[in-house]
CSV table of C-alpha atoms in Angstrom, one decimal:
chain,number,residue,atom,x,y,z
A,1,UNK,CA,23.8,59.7,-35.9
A,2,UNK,CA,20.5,58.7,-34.2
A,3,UNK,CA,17.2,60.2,-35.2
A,4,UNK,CA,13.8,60.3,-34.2
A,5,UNK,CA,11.2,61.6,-36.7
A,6,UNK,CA,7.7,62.7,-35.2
A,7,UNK,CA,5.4,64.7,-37.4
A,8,UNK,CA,2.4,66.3,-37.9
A,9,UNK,CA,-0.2,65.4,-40.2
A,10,UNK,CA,1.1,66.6,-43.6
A,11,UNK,CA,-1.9,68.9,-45.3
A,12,UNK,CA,-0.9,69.1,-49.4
A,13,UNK,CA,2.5,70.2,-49.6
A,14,UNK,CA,2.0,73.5,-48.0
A,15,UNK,CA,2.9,71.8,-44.5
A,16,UNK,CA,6.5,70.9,-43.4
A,17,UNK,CA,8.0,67.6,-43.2
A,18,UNK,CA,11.5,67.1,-41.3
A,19,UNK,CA,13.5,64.5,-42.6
A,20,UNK,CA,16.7,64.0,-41.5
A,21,UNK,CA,18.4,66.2,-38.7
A,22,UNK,CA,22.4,66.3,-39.3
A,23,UNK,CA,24.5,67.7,-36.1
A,24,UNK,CA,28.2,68.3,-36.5
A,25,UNK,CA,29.9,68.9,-33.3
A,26,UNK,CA,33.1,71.2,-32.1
A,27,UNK,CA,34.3,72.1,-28.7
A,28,UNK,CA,31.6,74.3,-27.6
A,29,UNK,CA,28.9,74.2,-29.9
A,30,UNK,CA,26.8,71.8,-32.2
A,31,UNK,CA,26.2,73.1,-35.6
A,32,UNK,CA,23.0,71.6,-37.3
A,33,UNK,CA,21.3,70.9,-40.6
A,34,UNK,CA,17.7,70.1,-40.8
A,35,UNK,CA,16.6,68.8,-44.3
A,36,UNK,CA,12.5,69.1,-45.1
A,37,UNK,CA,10.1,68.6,-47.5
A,38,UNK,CA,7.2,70.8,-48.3
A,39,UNK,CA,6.2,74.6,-47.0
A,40,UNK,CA,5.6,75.7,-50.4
A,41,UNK,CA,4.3,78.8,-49.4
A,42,UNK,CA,7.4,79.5,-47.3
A,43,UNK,CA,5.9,80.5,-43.7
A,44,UNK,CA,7.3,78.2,-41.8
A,45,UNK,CA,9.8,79.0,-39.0
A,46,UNK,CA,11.9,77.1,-37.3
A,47,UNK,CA,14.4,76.8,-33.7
A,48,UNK,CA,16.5,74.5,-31.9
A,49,UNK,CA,15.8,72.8,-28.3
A,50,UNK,CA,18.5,71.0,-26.3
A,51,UNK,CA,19.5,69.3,-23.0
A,52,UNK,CA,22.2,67.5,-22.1
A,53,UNK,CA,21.7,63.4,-22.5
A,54,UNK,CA,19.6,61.6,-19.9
A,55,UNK,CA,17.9,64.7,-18.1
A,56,UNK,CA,14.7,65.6,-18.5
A,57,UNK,CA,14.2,69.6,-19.2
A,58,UNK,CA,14.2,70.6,-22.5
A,59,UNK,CA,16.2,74.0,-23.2
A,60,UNK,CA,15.4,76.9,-25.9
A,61,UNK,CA,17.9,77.4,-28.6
A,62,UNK,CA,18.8,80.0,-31.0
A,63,UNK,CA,16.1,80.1,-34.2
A,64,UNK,CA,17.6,78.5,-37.6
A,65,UNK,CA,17.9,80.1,-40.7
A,66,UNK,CA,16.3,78.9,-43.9
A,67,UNK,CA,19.2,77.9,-46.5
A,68,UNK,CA,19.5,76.2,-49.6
A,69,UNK,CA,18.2,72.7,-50.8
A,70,UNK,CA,15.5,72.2,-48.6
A,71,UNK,CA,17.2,72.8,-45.8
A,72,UNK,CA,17.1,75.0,-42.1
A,73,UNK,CA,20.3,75.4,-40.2
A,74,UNK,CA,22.0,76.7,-36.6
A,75,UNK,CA,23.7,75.7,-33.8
A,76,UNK,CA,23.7,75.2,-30.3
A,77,UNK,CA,26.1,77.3,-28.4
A,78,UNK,CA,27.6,77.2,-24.7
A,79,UNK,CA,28.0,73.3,-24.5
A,80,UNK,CA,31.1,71.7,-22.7
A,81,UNK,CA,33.8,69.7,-24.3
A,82,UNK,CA,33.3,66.1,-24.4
A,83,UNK,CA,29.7,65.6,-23.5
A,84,UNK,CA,26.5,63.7,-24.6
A,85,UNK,CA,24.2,66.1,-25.7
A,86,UNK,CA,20.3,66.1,-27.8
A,87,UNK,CA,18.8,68.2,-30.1
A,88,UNK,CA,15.5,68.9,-31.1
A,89,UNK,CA,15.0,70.7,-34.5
A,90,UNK,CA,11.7,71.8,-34.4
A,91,UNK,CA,9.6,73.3,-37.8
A,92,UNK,CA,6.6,75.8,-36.8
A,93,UNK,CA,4.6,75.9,-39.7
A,94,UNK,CA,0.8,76.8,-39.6
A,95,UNK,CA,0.4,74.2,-42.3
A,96,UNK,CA,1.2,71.9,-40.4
A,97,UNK,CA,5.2,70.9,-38.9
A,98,UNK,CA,6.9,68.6,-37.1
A,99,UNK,CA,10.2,68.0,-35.2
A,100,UNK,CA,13.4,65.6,-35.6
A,101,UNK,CA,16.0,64.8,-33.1
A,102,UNK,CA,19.5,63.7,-33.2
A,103,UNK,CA,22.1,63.1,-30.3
A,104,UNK,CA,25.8,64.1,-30.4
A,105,UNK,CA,28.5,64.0,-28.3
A,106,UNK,CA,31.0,67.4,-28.4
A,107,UNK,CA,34.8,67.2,-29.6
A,108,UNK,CA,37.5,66.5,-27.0
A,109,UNK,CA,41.1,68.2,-27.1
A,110,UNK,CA,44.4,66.5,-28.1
A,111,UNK,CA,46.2,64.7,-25.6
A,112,UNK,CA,48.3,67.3,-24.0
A,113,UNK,CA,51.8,65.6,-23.9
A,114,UNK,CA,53.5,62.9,-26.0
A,115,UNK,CA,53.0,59.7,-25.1
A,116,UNK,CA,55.9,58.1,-26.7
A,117,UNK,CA,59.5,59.0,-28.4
A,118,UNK,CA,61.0,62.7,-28.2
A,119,UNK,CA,63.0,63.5,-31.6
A,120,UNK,CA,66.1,66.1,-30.8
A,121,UNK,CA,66.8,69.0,-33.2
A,122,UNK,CA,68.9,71.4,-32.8
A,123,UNK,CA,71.1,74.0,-35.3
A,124,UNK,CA,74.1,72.2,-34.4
A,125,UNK,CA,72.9,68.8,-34.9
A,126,UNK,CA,73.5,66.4,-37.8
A,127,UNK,CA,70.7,64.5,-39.6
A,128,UNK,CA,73.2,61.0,-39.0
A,129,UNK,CA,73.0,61.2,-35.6
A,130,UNK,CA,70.5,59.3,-33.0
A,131,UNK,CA,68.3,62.1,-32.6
A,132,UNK,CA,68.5,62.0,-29.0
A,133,UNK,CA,69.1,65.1,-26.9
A,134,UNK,CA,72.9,64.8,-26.6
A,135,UNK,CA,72.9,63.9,-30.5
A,136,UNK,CA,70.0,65.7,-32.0
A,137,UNK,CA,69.1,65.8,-35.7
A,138,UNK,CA,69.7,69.2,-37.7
A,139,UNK,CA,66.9,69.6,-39.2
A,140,UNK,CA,62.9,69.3,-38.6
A,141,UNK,CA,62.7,67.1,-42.1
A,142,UNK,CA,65.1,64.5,-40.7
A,143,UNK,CA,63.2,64.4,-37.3
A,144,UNK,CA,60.0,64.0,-39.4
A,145,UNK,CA,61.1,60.8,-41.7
A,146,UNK,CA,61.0,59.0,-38.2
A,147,UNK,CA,58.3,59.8,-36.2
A,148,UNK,CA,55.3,57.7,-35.5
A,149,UNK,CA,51.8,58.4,-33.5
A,150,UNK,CA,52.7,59.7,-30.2
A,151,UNK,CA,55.8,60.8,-30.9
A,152,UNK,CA,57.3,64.0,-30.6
A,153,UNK,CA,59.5,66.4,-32.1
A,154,UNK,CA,61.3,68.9,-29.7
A,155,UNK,CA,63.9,71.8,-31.1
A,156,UNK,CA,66.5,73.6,-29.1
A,157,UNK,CA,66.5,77.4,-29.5
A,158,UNK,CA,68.5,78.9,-32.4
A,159,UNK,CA,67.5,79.9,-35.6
A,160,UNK,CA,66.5,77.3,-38.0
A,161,UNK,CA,66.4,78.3,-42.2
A,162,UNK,CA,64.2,75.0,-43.0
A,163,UNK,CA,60.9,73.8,-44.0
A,164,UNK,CA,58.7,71.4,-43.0
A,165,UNK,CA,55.7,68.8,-45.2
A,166,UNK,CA,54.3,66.7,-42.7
A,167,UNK,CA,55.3,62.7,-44.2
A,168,UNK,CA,52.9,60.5,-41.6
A,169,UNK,CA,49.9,61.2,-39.8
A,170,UNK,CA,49.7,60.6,-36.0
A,171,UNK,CA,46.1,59.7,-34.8
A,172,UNK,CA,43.3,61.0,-32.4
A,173,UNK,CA,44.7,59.0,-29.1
A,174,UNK,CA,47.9,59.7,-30.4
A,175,UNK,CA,49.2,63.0,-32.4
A,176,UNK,CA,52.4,64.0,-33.4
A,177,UNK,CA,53.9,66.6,-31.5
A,178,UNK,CA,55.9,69.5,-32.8
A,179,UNK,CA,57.3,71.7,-29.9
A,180,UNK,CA,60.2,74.2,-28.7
A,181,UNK,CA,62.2,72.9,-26.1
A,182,UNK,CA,62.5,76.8,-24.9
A,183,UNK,CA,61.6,80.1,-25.7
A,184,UNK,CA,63.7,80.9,-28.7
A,185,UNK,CA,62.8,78.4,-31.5
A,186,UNK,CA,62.9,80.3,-34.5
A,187,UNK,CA,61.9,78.9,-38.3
A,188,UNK,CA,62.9,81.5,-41.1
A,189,UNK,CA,62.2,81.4,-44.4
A,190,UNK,CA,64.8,83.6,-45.9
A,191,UNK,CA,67.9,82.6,-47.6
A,192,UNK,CA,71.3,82.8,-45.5
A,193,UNK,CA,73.0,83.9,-48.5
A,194,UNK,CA,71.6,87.3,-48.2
A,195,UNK,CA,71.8,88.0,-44.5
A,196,UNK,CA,75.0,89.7,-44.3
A,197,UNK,CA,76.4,90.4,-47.6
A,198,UNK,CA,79.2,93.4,-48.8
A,199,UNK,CA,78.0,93.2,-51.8
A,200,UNK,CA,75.0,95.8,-52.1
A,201,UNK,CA,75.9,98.4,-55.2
A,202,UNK,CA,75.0,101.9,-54.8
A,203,UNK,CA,72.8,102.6,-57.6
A,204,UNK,CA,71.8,106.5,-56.3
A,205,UNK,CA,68.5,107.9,-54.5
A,206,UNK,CA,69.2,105.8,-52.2
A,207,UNK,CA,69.0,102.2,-54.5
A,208,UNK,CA,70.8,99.9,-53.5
A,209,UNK,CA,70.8,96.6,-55.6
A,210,UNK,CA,72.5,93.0,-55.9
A,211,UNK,CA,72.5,89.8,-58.1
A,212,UNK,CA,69.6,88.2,-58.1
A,213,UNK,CA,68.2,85.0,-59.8
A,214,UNK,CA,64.6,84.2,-58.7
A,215,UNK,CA,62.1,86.4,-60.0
A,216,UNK,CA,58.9,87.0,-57.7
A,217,UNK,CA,59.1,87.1,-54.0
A,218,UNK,CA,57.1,88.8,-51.8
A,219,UNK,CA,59.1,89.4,-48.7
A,220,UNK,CA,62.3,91.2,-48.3
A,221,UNK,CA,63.1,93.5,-45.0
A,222,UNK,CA,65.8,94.8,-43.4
A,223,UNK,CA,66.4,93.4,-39.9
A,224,UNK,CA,63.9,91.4,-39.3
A,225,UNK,CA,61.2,93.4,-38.7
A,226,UNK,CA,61.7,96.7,-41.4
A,227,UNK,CA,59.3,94.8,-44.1
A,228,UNK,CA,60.0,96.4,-47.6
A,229,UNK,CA,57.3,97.7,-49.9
A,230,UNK,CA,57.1,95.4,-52.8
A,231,UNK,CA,57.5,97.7,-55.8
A,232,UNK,CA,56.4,96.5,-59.9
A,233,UNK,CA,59.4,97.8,-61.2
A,234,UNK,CA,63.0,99.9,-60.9
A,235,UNK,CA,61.0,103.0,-61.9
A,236,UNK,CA,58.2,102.7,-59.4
A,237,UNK,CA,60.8,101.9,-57.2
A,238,UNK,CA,63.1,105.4,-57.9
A,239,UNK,CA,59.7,107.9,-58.4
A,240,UNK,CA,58.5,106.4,-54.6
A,241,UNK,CA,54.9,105.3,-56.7
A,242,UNK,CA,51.7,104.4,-54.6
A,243,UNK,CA,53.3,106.9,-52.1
A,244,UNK,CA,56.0,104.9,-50.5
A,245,UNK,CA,58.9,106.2,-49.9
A,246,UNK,CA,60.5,102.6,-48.9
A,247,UNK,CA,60.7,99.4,-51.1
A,248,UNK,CA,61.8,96.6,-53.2
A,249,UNK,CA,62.0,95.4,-57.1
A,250,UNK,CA,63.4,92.5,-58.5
A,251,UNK,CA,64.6,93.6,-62.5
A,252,UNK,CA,67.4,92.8,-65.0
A,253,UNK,CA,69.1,90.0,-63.0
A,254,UNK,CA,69.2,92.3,-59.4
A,255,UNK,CA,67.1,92.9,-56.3
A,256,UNK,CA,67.1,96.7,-55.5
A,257,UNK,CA,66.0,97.8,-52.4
A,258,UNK,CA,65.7,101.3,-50.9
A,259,UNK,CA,65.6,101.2,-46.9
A,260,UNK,CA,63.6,103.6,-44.7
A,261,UNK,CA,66.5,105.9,-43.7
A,262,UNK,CA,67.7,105.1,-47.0
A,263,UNK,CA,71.5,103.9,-45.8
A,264,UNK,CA,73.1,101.2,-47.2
A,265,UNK,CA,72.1,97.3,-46.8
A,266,UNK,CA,75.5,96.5,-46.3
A,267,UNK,CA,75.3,97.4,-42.7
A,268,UNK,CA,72.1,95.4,-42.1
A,269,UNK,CA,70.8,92.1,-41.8
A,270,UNK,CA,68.9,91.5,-45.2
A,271,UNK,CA,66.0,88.4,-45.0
A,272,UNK,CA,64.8,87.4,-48.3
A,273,UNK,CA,62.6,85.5,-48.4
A,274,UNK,CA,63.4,81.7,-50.3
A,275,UNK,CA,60.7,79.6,-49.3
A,276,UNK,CA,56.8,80.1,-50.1
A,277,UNK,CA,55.5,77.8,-47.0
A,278,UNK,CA,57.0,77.4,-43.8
A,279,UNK,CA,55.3,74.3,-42.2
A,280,UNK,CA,53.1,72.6,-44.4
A,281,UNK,CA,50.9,69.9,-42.5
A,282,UNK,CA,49.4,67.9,-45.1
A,283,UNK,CA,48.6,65.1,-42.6
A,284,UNK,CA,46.3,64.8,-39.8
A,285,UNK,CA,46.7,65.0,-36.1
A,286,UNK,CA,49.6,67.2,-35.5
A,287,UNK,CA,50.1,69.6,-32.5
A,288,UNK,CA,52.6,72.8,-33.2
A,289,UNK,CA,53.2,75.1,-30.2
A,290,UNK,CA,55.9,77.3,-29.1
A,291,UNK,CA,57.7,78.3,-32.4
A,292,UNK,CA,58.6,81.4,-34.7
A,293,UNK,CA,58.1,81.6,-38.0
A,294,UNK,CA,58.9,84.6,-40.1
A,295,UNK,CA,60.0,85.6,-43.6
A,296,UNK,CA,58.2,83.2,-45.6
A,297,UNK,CA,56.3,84.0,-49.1
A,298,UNK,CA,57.4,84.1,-52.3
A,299,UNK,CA,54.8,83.9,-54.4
A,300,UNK,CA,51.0,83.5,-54.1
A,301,UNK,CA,50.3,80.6,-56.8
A,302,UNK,CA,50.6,78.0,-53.9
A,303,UNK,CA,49.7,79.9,-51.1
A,304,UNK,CA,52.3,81.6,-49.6
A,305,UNK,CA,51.7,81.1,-45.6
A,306,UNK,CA,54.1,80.5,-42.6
A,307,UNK,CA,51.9,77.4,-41.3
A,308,UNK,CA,49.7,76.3,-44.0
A,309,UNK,CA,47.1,73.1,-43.2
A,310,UNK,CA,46.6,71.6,-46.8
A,311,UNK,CA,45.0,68.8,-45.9
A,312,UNK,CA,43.8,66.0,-43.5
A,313,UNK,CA,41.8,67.2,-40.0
A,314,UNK,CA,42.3,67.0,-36.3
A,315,UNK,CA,45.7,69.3,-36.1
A,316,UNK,CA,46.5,72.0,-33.4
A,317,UNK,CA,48.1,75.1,-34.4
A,318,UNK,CA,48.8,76.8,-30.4
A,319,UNK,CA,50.8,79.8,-29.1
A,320,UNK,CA,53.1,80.4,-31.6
A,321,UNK,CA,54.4,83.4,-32.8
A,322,UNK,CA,54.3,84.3,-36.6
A,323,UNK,CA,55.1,87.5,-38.2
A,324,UNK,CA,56.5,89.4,-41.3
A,325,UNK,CA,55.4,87.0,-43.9
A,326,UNK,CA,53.7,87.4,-47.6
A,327,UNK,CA,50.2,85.6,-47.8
A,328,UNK,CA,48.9,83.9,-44.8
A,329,UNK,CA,49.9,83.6,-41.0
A,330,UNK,CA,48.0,80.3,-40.3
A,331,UNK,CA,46.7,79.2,-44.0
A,332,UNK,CA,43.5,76.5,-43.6
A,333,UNK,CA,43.1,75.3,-47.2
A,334,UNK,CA,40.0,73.4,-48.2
A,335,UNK,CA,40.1,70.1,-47.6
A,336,UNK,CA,41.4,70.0,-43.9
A,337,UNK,CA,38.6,70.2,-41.3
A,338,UNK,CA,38.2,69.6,-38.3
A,339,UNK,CA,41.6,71.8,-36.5
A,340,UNK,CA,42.3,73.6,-33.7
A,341,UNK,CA,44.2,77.1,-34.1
A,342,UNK,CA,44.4,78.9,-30.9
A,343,UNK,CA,46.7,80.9,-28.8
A,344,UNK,CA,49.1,82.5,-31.5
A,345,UNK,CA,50.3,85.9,-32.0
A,346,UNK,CA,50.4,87.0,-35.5
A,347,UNK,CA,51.3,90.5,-36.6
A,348,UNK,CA,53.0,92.3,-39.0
A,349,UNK,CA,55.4,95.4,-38.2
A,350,UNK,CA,54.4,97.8,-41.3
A,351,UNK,CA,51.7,96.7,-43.1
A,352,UNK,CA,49.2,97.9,-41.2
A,353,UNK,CA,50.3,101.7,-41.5
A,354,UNK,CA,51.4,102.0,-45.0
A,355,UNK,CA,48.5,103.7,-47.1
A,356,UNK,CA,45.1,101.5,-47.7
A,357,UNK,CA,45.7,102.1,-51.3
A,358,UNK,CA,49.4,101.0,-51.5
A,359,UNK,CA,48.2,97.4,-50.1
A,360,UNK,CA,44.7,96.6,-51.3
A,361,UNK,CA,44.8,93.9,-54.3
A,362,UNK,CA,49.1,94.4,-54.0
A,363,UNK,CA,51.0,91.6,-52.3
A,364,UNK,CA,50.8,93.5,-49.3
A,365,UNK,CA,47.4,92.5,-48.9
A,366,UNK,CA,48.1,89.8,-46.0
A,367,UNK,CA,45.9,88.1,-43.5
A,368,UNK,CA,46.5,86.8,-40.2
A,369,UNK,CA,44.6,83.5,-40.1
A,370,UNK,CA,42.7,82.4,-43.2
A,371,UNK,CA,40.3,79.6,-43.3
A,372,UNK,CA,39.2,78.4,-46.5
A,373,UNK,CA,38.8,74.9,-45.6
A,374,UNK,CA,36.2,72.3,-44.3
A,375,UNK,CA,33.2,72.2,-41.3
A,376,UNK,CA,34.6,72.1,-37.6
A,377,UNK,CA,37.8,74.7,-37.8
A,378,UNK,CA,37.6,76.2,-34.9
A,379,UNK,CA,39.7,79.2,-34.5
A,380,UNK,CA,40.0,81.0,-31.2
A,381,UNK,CA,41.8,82.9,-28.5
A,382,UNK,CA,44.5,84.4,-30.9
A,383,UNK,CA,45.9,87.7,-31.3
A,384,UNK,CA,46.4,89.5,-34.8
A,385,UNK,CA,47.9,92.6,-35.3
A,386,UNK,CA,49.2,95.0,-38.0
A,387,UNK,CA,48.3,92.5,-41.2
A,388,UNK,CA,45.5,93.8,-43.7
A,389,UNK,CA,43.1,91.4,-43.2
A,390,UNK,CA,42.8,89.6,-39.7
A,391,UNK,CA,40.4,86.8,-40.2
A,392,UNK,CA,39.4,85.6,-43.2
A,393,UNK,CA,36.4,83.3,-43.6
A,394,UNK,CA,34.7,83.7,-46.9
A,395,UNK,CA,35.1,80.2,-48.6
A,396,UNK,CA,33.9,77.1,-47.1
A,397,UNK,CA,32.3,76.9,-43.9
A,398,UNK,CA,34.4,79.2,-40.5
């Protein structure tokens, strides 16, 4: 980071002093910290100037805001991607100010296409084979255990009932790709075993119930896209409580469920949901586009989320589709900074007209994309529709 301090004479400690100016950069914009010393009295104001690097002309920025330890901050907005810029943080204090500049060049995209290997997946594919298209892997783990920077993963359409933790990192030149081969790559999160069963035992008002084992989950619905009202208990379940009509409970051993028109699960398809995380990218530099993910959630002590970024920086979540799931579309968790999450579509098909009070502080309470993780996330472009909450950014910086 280059600096260049020029100040004013200090009078007492009523006048400002800027010491160090700190610029972070994204795509678009430069966000900046300007630590001081002095203004005791608190009148000081104070803006940012700007110009790209090597002209001339000086350009006005937005004013920055006063924040905590010492320190003014704002940002510089309209840039382009990829360019030399400098700014000029500039205190106006009738004590007496000063100004500091710094120089910083904006963040460039991911490279666009893999530059190396393609890894085959496909739902009738076998982990032992090559993992070439004509012998493609089964599933996205095995694909995973042998990728290196630049490679790429592609799936064939069909419907995959996997997970995904991210076991290497790819690099800035290089990411790891994670793509569909065609329209039609779908990652679900519920468990075969209770897509289709005979099973379902009529237990009156509409109840229907079946054996059970886990006991939390927070998504369960009836062809896909019929999302069921979790319910506490059999009883809130069978008096409609909170005003649905509609529902789950998981008691005694058995999931019950009670479908809008209340027929019989037996002649639907029933997603449950078995995994709490659908892709969990716990390593840096990794480019998803083109997917669904649905039906994943079970409980909220790890984050439930269909694409959750846990941890490292530089990843880019693009134009996939993600819907019906309990906690988080896109999850950023603190710790990983620095991504890209643009393009998607997330929505949910009931949530967003079932009473205010039958969601808020219930596991219904879902967002679209949630960033609670470190400076540069830039989230843009995307489309959420239907969940509780649409953006959340109220930890860390957004």
């Amino acid at each position: 980071m280059l600096f260049v301090l020029v100040g004013t004479p200090a009078w007492a400690q009523n006048s400002s002093k800027p010491v160090s100016l700190e610029l972070y950069p994204t795509f678009y914009a430069l966000g900046a910290r300007l630590a001081y010393t002095g203004d005791v009295n608190a009148n000081a104001t104070a803006h940012l100037e700007w110009r790209v690097q090597g002209t001339a002309t000086w350009k006005q920025g937005v004013a920055m805001t006063r924040i905590t330890n010492s320190r003014w901050a704002g940002s510089v907005f309209w840039l382009k991607p990829d360019s030399p810029y400098e700014v000029r943080a500039v205190i106006d204090d009738p004590d007496g100010g000063g100004s500091v500049m710094g120089a910083q060049r904006t963040r460039k995209g991911l490279p666009a296409t893999p530059s190396s290997r393609v890894w085959w997946v496909a739902t009738t594919g076998n982990d032992a084979n090559a993992g070439t298209k004509s012998a493609p892997f089964a599933t996205l783990q095995g694909a995973a255990g042998r990728v290196q920077p630049g490679d790429e993963i592609r799936l064939k359409p069909g419907i995959y009932y996997q997970t995904l933790d991210t076991p290497v990192a790819g690099t800035a030149a290089a990411p790891i790709h994670l793509t569909a081969d065609a329209p039609g790559v779908r990652i679900d999160g519920s468990d075969p075993a209770y897509l289709h069963r005979t099973d379902w035992r009529s237990d009156g008002g509409g109840i229907y119930s079946v054996a059970y084992t886990p006991t939390a989950n927070r998504v369960v619905c009836a062809d896909s896209l019929q999302r069921l009202y979790k319910q506490l208990s059999l009883a809130a379940l069978q008096t409609n409580a909170n005003a649905m009509t509609q529902g789950f409970a998981i008691e005694g051993g058995r999931l019950s469920v009670k479908l809008e028109d209340g027929s019989s699960p037996n002649g639907h398809t029933m997603h449950v949901a078995r995994y709490n995380v659908g892709l969990l990218i716990d390593q840096s530099y990794w480019h998803v586009s083109g997917l669904e993910l649905r039906h994943f959630g079970t409980t909220s002590a790890s984050g439930a989320s269909a694409i959750q970024l846990a941890s490292g920086h530089g990843s880019w979540i693009a134009n996939n589709y993600l819907h019906t799931f309990g906690g988080r579309g896109v999850f950023i968790r603190l710790g990983s900074y620095d991504n890209l999450v643009e393009g998607n579509t997330v929505r949910d098909f009931r949530v967003g007209v079932w009473p205010w009070d039958a969601t808020k502080s219930h596991d219904e309470e879902i967002t679209g994309i949630s960033n609670r993780g470190g400076r540069g996330n830039v989230i843009r472009a995307n489309a959420v529709n239907g969940t509780f909450d649409g953006l959340d950014a109220n930890v860390g910086d957004a």
